[in-house]
PDB file of C-alpha atoms in Angstrom:
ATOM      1  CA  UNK A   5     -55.008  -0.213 -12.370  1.00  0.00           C
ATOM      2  CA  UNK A   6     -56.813  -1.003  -9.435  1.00  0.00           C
ATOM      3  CA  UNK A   7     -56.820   0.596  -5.773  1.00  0.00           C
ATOM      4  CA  UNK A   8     -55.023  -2.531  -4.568  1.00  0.00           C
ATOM      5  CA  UNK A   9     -52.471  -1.652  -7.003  1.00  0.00           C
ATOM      6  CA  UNK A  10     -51.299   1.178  -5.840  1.00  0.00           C
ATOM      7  CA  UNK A  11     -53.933   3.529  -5.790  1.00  0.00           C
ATOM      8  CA  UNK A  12     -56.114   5.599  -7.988  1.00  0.00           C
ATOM      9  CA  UNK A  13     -55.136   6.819 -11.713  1.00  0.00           C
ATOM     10  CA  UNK A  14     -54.350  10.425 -10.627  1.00  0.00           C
ATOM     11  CA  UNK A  15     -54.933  12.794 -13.645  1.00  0.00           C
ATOM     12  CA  UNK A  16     -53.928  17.111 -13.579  1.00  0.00           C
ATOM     13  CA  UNK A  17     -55.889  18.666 -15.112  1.00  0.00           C
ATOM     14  CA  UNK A  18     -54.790  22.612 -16.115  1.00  0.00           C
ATOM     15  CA  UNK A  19     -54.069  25.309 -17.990  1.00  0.00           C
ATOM     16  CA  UNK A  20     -52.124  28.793 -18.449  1.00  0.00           C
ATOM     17  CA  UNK A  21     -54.679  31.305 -17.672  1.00  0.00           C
ATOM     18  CA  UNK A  22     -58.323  31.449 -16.479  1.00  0.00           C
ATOM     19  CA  UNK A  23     -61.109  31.134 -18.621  1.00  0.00           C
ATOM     20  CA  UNK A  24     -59.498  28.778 -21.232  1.00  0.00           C
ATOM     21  CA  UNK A  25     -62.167  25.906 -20.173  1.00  0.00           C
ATOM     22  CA  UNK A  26     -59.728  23.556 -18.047  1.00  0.00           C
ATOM     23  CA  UNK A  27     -62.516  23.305 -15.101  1.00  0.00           C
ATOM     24  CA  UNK A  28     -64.977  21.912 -17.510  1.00  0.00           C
ATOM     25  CA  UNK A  29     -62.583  19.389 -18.855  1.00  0.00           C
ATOM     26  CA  UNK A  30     -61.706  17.906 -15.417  1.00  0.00           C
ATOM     27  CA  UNK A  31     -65.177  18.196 -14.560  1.00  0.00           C
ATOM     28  CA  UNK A  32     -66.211  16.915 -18.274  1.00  0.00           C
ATOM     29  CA  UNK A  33     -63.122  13.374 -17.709  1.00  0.00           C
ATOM     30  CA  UNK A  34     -64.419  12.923 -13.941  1.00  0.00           C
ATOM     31  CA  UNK A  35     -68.126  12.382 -14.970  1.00  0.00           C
ATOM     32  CA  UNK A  36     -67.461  10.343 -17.604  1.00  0.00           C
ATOM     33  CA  UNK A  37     -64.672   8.458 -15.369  1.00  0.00           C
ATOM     34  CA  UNK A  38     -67.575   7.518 -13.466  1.00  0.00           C
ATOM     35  CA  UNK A  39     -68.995   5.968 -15.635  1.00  0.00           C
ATOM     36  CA  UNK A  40     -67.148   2.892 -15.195  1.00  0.00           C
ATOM     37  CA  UNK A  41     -65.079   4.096 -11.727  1.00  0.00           C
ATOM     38  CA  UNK A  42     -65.470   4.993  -8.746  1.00  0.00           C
ATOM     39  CA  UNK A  43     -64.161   8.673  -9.041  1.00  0.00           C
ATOM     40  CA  UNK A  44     -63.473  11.294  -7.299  1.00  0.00           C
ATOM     41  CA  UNK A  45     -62.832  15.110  -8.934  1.00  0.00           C
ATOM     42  CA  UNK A  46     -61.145  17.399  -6.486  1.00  0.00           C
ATOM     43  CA  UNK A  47     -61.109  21.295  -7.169  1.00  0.00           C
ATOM     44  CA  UNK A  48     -57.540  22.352  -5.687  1.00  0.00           C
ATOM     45  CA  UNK A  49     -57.678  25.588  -8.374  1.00  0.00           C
ATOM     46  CA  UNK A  50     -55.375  28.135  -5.595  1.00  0.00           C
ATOM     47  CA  UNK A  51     -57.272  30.870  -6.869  1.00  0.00           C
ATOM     48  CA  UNK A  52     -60.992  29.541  -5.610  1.00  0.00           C
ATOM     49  CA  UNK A  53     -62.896  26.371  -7.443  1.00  0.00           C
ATOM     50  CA  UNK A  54     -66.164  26.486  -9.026  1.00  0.00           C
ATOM     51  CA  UNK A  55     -66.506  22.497  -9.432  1.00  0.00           C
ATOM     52  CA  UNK A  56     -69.669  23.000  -6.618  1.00  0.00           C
ATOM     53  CA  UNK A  57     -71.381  25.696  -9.147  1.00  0.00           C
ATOM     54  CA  UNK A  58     -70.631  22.586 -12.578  1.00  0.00           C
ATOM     55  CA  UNK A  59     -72.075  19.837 -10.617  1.00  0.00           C
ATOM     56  CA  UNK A  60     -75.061  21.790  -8.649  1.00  0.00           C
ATOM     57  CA  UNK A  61     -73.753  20.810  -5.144  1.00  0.00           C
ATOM     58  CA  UNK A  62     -74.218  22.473  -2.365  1.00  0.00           C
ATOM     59  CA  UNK A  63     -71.233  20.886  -0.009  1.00  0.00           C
ATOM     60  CA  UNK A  64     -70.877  21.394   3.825  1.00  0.00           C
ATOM     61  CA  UNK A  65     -67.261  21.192   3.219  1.00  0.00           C
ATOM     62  CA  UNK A  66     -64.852  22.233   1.262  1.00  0.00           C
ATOM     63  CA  UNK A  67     -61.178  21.513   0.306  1.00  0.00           C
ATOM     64  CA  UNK A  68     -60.610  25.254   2.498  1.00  0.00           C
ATOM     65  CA  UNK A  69     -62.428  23.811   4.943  1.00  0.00           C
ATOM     66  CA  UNK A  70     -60.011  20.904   5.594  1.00  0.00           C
ATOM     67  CA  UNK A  71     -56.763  22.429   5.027  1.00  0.00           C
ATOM     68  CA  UNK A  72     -54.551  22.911   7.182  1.00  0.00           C
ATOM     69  CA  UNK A  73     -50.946  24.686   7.686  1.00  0.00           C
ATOM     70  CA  UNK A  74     -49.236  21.050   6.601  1.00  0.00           C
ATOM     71  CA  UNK A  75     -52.174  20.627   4.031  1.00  0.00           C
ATOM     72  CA  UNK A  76     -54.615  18.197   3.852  1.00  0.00           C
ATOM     73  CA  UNK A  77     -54.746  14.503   4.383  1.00  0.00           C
ATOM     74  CA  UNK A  78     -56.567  11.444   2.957  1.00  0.00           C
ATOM     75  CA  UNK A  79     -58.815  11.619   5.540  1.00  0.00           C
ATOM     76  CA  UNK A  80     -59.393  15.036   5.577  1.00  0.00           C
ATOM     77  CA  UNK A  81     -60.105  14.809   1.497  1.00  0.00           C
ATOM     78  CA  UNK A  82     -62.644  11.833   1.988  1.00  0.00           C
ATOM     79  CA  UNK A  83     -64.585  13.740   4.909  1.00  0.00           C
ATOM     80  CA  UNK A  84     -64.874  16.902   2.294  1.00  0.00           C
ATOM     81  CA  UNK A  85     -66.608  14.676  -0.329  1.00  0.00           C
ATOM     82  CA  UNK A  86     -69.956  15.152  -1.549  1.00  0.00           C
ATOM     83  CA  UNK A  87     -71.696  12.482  -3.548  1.00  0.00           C
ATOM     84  CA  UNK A  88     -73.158  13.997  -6.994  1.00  0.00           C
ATOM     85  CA  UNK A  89     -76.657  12.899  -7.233  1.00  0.00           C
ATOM     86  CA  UNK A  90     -76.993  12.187 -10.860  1.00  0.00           C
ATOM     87  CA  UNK A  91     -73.556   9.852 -11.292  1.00  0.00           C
ATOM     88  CA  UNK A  92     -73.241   7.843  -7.779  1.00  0.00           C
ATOM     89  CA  UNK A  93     -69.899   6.629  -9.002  1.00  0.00           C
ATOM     90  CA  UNK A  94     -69.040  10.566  -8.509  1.00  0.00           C
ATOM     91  CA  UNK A  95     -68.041  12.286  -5.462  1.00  0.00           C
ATOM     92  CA  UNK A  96     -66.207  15.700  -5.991  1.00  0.00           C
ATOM     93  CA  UNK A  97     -64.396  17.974  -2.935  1.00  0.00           C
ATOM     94  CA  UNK A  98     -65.573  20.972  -3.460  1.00  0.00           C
ATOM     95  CA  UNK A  99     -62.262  23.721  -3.900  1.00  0.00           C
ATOM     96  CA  UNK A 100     -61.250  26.742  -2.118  1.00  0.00           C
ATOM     97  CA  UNK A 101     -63.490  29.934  -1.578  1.00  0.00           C
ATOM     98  CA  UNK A 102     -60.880  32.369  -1.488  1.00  0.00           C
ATOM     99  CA  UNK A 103     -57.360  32.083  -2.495  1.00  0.00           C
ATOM    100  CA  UNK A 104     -55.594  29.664   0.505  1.00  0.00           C
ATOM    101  CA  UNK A 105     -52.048  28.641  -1.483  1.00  0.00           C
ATOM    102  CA  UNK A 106     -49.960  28.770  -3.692  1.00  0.00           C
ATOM    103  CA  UNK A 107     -49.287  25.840  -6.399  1.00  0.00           C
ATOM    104  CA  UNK A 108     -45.934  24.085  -4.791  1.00  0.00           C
ATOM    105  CA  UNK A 109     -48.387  23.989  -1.378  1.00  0.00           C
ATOM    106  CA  UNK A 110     -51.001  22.199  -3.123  1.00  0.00           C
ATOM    107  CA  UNK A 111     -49.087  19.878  -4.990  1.00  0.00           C
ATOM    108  CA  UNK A 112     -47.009  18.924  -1.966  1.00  0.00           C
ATOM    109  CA  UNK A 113     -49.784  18.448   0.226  1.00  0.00           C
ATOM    110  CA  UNK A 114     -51.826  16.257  -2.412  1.00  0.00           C
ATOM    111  CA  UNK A 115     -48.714  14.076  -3.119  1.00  0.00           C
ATOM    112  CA  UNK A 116     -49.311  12.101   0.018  1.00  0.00           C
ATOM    113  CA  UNK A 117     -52.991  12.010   0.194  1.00  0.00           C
ATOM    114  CA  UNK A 118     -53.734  11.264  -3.612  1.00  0.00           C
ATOM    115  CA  UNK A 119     -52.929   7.735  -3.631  1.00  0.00           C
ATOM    116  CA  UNK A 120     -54.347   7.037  -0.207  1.00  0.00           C
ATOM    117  CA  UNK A 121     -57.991   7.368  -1.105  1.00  0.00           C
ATOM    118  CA  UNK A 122     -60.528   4.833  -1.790  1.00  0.00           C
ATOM    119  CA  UNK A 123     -61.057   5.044  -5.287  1.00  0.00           C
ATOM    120  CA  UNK A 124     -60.018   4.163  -8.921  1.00  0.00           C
ATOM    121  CA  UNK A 125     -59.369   7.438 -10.923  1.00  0.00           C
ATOM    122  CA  UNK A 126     -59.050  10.874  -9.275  1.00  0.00           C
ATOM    123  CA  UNK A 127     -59.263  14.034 -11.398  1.00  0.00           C
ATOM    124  CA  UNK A 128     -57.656  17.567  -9.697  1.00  0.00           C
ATOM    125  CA  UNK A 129     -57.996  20.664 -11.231  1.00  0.00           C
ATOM    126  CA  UNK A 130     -55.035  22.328 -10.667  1.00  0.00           C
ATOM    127  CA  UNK A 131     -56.667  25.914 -12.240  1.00  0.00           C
ATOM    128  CA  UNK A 132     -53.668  27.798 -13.746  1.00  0.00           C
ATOM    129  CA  UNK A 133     -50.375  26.869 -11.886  1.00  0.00           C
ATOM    130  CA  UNK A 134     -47.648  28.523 -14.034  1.00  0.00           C
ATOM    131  CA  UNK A 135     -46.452  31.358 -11.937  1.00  0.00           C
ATOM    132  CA  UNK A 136     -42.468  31.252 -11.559  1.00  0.00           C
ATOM    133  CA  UNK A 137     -42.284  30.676  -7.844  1.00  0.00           C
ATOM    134  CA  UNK A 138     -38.762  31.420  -5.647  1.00  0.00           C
ATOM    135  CA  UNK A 139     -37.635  28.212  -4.513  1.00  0.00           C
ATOM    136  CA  UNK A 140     -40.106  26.015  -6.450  1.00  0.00           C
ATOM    137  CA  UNK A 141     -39.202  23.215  -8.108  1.00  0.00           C
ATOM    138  CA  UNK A 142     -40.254  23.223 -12.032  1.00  0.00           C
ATOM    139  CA  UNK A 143     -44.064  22.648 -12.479  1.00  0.00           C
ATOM    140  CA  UNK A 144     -43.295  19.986 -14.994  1.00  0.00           C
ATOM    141  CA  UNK A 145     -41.112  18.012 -12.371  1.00  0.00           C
ATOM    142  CA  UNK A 146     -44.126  18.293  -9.927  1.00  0.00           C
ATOM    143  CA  UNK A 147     -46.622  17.213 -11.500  1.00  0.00           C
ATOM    144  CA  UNK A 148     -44.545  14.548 -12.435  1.00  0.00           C
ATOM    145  CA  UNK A 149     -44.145  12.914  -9.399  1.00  0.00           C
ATOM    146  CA  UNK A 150     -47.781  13.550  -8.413  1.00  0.00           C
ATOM    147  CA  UNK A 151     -50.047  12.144 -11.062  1.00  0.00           C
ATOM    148  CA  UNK A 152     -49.983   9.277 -13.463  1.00  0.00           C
ATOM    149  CA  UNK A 153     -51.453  12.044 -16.630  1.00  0.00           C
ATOM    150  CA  UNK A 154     -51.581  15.623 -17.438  1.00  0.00           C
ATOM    151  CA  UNK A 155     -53.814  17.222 -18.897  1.00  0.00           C
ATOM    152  CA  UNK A 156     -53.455  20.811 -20.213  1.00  0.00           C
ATOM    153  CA  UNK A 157     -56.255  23.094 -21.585  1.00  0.00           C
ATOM    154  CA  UNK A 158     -54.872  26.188 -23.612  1.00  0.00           C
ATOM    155  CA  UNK A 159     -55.853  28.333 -26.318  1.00  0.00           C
ATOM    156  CA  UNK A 160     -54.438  28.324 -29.340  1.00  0.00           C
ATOM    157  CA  UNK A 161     -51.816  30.750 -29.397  1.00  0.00           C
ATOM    158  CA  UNK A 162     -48.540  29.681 -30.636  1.00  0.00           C
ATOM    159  CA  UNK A 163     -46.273  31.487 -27.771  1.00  0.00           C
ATOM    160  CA  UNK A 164     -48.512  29.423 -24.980  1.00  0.00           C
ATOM    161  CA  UNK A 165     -48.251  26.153 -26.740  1.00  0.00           C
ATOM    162  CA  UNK A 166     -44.365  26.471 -27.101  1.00  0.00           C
ATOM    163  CA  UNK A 167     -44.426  28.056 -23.345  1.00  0.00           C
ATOM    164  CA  UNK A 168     -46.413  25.304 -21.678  1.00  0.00           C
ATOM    165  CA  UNK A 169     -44.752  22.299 -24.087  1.00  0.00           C
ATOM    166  CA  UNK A 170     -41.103  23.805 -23.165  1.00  0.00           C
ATOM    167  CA  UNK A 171     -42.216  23.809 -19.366  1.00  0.00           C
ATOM    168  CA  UNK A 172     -43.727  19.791 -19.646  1.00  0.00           C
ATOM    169  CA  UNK A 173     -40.949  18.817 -21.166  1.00  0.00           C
ATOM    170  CA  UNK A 174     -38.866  18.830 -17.909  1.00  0.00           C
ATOM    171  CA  UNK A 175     -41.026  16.355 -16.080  1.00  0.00           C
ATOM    172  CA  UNK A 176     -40.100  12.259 -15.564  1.00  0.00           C
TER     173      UNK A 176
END
């Protein structure tokens, strides 16, 4: 769908622990996104992103350095962007340097600016969100009502695929 449409495709991408790979496989869909789209690939991993190590930037700004205590707006996002070099259909916001929020924050505050920017597909890793939070609604449910796909990364151990499938299965 286009921008006029509605906004960007927004796709999650995420998994149940670190080091299962799900920061290469946002980083692996937005390049390849942009090969056709204009893209953008935004690192909002809580626990500090590493997309500015996979695409060799070196950005001024980062998604830390535009968030604020209600978030982050479209705005904000756009001004954090850095263009990658090799694929000019690619801009990525660089993620946190040190752990800022938790996952309800994040989602919450990228609901609103998500569909605002000027784009056709945006990719977020979303790191590993699956901490039971007091007073959060069920991941599943969020990232519902935040992106148009999921993607999650996991390993293949049976109790993690039952775990995260369970947990899905509660979204729209």
């Amino acid at each position: 769908r286009a921008v006029a449409v509605g906004g960007p495709i927004r796709v999650a991408v995420l998994t149940t622990a670190s080091g299962q790979g799900s920061t290469h496989v946002a980083a692996a869909l937005a390049w390849e996104g942009a090969a056709g789209m204009t893209t953008v690939a935004v690192d909002a991993d809580p626990n500090v992103g590493t997309f500015a190590e996979i695409f060799a930037l070196e950005p001024e700004v980062r998604l830390s350095s535009v968030w604020g205590p209600s978030g982050v707006s479209a705005a904000a996002l756009s001004s954090a962007m850095t263009r990658v070099r090799d694929r000019q259909r690619l801009q990525v916001v660089a993620g946190f340097d040190r752990p800022v929020a938790e996952w309800p924050a994040v989602l919450e505050a990228l609901a609103a600016a998500l569909p605002q920017l000027a784009c056709d597909l945006v990719v977020v890793d979303l790191g590993a969100p699956f901490g039971p939070l007091r007073g959060a609604p069920p991941l599943g449910v969020a990232l519902g009502t935040v992106f148009d796909a999921v993607v999650l990364v996991l390993g293949s151990e049976r109790d993690l695929l039952w775990r995260s499938i369970r947990l899905l299965d509660a979204s729209p």
